[in-house]
Coordinates of C-alpha atoms in Angstrom, one line a residue:
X28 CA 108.7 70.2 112.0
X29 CA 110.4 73.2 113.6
X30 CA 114.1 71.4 113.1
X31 CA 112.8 71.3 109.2
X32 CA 112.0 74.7 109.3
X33 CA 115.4 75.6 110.7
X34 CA 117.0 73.5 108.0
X35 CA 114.9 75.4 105.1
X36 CA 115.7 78.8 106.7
X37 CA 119.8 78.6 106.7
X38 CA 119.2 77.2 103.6
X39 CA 117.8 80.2 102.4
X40 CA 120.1 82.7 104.6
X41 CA 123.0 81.0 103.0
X42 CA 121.5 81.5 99.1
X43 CA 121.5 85.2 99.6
X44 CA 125.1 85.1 101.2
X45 CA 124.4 85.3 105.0
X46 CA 126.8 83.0 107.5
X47 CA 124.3 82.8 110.1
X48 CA 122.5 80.4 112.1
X49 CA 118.7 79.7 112.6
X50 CA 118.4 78.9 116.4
X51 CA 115.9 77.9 118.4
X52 CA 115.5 81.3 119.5
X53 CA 112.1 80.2 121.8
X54 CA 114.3 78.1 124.6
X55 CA 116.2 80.8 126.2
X56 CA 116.0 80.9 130.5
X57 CA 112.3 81.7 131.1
X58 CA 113.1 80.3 134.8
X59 CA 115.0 83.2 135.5
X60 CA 113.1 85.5 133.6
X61 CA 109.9 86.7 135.9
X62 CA 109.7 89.5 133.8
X63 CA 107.1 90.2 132.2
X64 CA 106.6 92.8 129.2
X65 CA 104.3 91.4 126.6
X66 CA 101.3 93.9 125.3
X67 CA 102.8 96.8 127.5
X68 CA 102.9 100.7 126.4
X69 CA 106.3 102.3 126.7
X70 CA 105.7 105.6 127.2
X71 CA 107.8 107.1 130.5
X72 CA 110.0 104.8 132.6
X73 CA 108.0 106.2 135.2
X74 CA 105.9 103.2 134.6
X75 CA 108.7 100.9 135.0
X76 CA 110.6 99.2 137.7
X77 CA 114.2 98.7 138.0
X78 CA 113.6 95.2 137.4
X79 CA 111.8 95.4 134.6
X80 CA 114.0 97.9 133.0
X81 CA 116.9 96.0 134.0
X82 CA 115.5 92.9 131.9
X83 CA 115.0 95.5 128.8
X84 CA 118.8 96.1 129.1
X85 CA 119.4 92.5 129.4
X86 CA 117.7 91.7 126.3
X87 CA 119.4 94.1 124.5
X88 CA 123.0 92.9 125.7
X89 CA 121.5 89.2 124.8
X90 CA 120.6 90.2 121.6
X91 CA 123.7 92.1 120.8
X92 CA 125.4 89.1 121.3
X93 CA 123.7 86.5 119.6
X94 CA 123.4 88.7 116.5
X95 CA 126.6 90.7 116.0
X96 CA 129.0 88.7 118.1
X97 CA 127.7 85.1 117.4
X98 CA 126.0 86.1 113.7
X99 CA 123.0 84.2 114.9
X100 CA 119.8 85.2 112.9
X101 CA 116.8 85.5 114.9
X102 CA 113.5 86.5 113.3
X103 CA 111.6 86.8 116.5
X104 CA 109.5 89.6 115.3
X105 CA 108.6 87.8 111.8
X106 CA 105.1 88.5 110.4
X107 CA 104.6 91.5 112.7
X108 CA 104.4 95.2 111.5
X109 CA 105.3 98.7 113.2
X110 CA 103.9 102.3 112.6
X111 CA 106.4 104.9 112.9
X112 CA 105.1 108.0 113.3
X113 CA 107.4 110.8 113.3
X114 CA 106.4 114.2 113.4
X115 CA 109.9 115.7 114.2
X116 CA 112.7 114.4 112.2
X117 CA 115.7 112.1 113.0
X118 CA 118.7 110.0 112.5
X119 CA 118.9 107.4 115.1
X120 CA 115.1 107.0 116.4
X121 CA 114.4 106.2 112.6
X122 CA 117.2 103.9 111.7
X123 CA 117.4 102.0 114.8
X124 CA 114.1 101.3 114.9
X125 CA 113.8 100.8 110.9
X126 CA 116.7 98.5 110.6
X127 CA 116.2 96.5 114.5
X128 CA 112.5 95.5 113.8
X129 CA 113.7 94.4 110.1
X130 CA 116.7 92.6 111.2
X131 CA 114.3 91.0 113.4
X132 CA 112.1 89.9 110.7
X133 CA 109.9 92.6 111.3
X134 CA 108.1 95.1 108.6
X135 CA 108.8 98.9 109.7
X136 CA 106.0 101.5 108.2
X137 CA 107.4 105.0 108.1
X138 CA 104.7 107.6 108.7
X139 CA 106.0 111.0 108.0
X140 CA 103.7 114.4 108.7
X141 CA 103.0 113.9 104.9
X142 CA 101.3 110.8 105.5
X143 CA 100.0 111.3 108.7
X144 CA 98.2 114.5 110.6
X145 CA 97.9 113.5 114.3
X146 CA 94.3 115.0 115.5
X147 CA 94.5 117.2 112.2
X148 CA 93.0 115.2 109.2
X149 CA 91.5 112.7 111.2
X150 CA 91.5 112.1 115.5
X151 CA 94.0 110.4 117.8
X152 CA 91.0 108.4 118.5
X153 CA 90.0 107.0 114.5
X154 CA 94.1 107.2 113.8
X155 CA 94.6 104.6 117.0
X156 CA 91.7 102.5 115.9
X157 CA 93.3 102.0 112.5
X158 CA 96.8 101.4 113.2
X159 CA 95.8 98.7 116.1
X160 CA 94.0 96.9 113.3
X161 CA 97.3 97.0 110.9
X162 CA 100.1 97.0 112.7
X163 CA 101.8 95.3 115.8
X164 CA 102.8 98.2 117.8
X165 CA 103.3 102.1 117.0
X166 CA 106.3 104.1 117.8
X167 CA 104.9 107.5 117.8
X168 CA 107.6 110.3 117.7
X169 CA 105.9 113.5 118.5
X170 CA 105.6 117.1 120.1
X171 CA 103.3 116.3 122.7
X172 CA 103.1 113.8 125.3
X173 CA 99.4 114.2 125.7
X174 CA 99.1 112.9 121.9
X175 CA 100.8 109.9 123.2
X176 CA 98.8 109.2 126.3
X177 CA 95.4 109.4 123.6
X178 CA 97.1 107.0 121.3
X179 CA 97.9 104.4 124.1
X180 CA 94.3 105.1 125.6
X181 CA 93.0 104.5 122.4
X182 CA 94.7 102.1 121.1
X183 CA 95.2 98.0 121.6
X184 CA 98.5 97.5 120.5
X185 CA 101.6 98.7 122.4
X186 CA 102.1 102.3 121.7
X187 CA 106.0 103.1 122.2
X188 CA 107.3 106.9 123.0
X189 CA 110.2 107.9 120.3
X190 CA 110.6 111.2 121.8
X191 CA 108.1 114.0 123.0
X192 CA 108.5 117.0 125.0
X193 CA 108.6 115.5 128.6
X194 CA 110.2 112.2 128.0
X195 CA 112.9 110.2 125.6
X196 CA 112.9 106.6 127.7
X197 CA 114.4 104.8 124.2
X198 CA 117.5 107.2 124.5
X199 CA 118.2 106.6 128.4
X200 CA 117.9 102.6 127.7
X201 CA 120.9 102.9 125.1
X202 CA 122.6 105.3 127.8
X203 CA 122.3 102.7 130.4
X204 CA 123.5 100.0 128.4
X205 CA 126.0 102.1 126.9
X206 CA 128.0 102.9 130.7
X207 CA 127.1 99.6 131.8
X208 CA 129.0 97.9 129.1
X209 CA 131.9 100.7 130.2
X210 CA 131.8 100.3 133.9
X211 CA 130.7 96.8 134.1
X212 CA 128.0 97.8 136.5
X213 CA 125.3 100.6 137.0
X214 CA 125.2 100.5 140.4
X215 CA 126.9 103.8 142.9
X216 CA 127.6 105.5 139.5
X217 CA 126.9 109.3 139.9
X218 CA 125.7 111.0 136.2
X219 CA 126.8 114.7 135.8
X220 CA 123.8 116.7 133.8
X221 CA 125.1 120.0 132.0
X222 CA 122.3 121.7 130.3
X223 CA 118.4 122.0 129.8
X224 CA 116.3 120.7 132.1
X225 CA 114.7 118.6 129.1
X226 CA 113.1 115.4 128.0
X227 CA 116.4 113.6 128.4
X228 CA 117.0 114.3 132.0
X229 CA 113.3 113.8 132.3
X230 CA 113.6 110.1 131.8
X231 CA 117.0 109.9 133.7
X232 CA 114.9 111.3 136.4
X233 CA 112.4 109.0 136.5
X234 CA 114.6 106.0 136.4
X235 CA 118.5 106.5 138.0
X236 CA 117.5 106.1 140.9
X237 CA 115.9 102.6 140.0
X238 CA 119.9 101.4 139.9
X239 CA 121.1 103.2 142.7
X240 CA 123.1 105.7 140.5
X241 CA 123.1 109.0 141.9
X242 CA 122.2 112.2 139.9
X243 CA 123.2 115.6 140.0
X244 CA 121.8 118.2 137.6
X245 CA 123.4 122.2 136.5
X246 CA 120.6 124.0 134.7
X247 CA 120.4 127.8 134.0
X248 CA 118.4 129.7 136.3
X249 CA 114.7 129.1 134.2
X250 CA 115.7 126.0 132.3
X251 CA 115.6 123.6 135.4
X252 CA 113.2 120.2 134.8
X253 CA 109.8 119.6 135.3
X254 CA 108.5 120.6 139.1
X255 CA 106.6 117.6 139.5
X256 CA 109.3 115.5 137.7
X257 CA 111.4 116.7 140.2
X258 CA 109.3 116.0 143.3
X259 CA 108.9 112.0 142.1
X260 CA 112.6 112.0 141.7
X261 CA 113.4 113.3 144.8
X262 CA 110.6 110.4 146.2
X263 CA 112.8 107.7 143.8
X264 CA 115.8 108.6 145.5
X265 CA 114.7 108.5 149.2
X266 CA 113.1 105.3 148.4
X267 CA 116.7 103.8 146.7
X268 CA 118.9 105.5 148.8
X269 CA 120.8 107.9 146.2
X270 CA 121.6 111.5 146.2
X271 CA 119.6 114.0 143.7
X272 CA 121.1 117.3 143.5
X273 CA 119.6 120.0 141.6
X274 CA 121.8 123.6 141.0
X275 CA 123.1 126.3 138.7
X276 CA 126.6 125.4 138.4
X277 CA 128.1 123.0 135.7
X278 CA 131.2 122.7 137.7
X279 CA 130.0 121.9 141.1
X280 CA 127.3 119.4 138.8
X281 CA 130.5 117.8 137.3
X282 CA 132.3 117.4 140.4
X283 CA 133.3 113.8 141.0
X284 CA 130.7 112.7 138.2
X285 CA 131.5 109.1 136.4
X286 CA 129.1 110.0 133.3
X287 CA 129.3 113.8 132.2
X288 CA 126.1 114.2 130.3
X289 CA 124.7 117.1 127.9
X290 CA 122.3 117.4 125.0
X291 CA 120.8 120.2 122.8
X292 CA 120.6 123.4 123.8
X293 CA 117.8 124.4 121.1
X294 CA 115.4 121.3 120.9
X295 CA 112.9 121.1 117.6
X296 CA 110.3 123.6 117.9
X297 CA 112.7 126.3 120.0
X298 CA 114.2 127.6 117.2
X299 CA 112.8 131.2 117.9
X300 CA 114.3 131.1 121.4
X301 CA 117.4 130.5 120.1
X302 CA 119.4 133.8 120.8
X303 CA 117.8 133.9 124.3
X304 CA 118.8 130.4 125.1
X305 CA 122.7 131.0 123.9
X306 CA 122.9 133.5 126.0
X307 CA 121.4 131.9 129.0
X308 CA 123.8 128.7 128.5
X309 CA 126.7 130.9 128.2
X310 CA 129.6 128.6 130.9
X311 CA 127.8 125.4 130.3
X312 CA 129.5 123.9 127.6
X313 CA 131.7 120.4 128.3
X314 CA 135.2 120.9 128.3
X315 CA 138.4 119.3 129.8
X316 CA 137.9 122.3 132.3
X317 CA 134.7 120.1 133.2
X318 CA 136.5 117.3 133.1
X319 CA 139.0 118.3 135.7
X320 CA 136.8 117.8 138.8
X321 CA 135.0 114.6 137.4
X322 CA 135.8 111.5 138.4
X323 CA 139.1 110.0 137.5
X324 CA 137.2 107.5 135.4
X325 CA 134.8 109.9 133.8
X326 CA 133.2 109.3 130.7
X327 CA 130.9 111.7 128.4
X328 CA 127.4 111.3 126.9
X329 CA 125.3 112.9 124.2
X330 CA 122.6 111.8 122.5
X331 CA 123.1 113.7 118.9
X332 CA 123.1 115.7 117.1
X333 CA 125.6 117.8 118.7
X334 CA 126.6 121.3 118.5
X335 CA 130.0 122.9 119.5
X336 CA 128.6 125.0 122.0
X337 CA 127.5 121.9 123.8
X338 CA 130.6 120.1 124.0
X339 CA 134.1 121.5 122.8
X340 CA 136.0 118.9 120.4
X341 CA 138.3 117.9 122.8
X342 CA 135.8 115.9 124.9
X343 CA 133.5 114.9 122.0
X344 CA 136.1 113.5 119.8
X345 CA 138.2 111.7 123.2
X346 CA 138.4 108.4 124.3
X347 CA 136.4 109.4 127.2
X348 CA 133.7 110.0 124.9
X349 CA 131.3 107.4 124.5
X350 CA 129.0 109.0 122.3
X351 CA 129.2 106.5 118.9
X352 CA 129.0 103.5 120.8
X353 CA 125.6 105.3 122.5
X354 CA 124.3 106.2 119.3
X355 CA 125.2 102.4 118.3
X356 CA 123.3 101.1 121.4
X357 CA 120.0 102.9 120.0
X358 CA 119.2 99.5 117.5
X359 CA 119.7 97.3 120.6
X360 CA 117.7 98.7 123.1
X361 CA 114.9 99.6 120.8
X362 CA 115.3 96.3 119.5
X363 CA 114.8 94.8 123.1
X364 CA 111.9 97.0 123.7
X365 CA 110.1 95.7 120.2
X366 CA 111.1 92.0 121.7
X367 CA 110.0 92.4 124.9
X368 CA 106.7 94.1 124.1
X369 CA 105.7 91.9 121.5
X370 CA 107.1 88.0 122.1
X371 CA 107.6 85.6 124.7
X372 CA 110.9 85.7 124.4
X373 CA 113.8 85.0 127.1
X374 CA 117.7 85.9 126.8
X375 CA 119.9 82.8 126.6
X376 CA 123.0 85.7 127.8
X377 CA 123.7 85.1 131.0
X378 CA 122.2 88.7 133.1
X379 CA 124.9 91.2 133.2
X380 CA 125.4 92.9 136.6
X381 CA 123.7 96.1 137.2

């Protein structure tokens, strides 16, 4: 019955011009897979262990391969539905996520604030209840993590953070993948943060440590990260046996860094502070300067959009610069998440090292 199936389906991939394969995308190496995902919230890798967000990056590499190296078409997430909520806009979050879960097999609902007022028109409570009985999972892109931990309370499906104003785990999974593909391994790496102690080195906070990469942050004086995300860090990297080191000066940050690693200055909804925070980032921006006490092998980092003040051209626009094939990485890892969340699943890749 299933090889019929798979006959009927490459039957009809080849009718509307596709030269990929229907596998039998079930088989994979559960043996060596004790990972397990299914039905889970993704809301901070705070939650997650370095196993288990090892195997989301594993998945991610797998499916990477099967699809765009091997053109293998694999509709693991066929039949199922997503709610994207998104109440701040974006590039990558939505077409990553839009075009992954529809490669997949998937159907992607975009939620816009038109559509959708979160605790407004009706509560996170009735708005939960509603989307668990029409969708699969919800990726919820928002201005408040509270509204997130209400949704996943509330909710029975798996309830996935797209960005809020303490974390952005999506964006440190296509990081990770992104330098491990470069370096060939995660492990001893030490990540160079220039800038705002935001939701970005939030999540790298909460999970660097987890691959025994070390981490050392330049923030203005004011703009440093969360104190209590700071005091678990500082707990993850006792427990793992890495260096965190927390300052005020980009070049001493930089110094003998593998991964140089900025983002906005200005995130959505501190537009009015923006003269102030200019002024306070004045010396941080990435250039070659920045680049002269890295490590010989340095690479650079951003998540996008970027600005100029961030990161002179130089850097952004060298082959150091791994910023395109990061923003690339976004459909795989979110695509890994969806997989892992929602399917049984195993990768048939064999696990990269980390």
């Amino acid at each position: 019955m299933l090889f019929n199936l798979r006959i009927l389906l490459n039957k009809a991939a080849l009718r509307n011009g596709h030269s990929f394969a229907v596998r039998n995308y079930r088989c994979g190496q559960p043996l060596q897979n004790k990972v397990q995902l299914k039905g889970r919230d993704l809301l901070t890798l705070k939650n997650f262990t370095g196993e288990e967000i090892k195997y989301m990056l594993w998945l991610s590499a797998d499916l990477k391969f099967r699809i765009k190296q091997k053109g293998e078409y694999l509709p693991l997430l066929q039949g199922k539905s997503l709610g994207m909520i998104f109440e701040k806009r974006s590039t990558r979050t939505r077409l990553s996520t839009e075009t992954g879960f529809a490669l997949l097999g998937g159907h992607p609902c975009f939620l816009t604030t038109q559509d959708i007022h979160l605790g407004v028109n009706e509560s996170l409570m009735d708005t939960a209840r509603v989307l668990s009985s029409m969708t699969d999972a919800v990726l919820a892109r928002v201005y408040k993590q509270s509204d997130l931990d209400i949704l996943a309370k509330e909710a029975s499906i798996p309830i996935i953070n797209g960005l809020s104003d303490l974390y952005h785990p999506i964006q440190i999974l296509a990081d990770y993948l992104t330098l491990q593909e470069h370096y060939g391994s995660l492990k001893g790496l030490t990540l160079s943060w220039i800038g705002d102690g935001n939701n970005i080195l939030h999540s790298i906070m909460m999970s660097a440590a987890k691959f025994g990469m070390h981490l050392q942050v330049a923030t203005p004086k004011g703009y440093e990260p969360d104190p209590s995300i700071t005091k678990l860090a500082e707990q993850y990297a006792k427990e793992n046996g890495t260096k965190l080191s927390l300052m005020n000066d980009p070049l001493e940050a930089a110094r003998g860094g593998n991964a140089l690693i900025t983002d906005t200055w200005i995130s959505m909804g501190q537009e009015e502070e923006k003269k102030k925070r200019l002024q306070a980032f004045q010396g941080y921006q990435v250039t070659m300067k920045t680049a002269e006490v890295a490590a010989s092998d340095w690479t650079f980092l951003h998540c996008l959009p970027r600005k100029p003040e961030e990161v002179d051209d130089e850097v952004f626009y060298s082959p150091r610069s791994l910023v395109f094939p990061e923003a690339e990485n976004r459909k795989w890892t979110i695509m890994a998440v969806m997989v892992s969340l929602l399917t049984d699943y195993s990768p048939q890749l064999q696990k990269p090292k980390f």
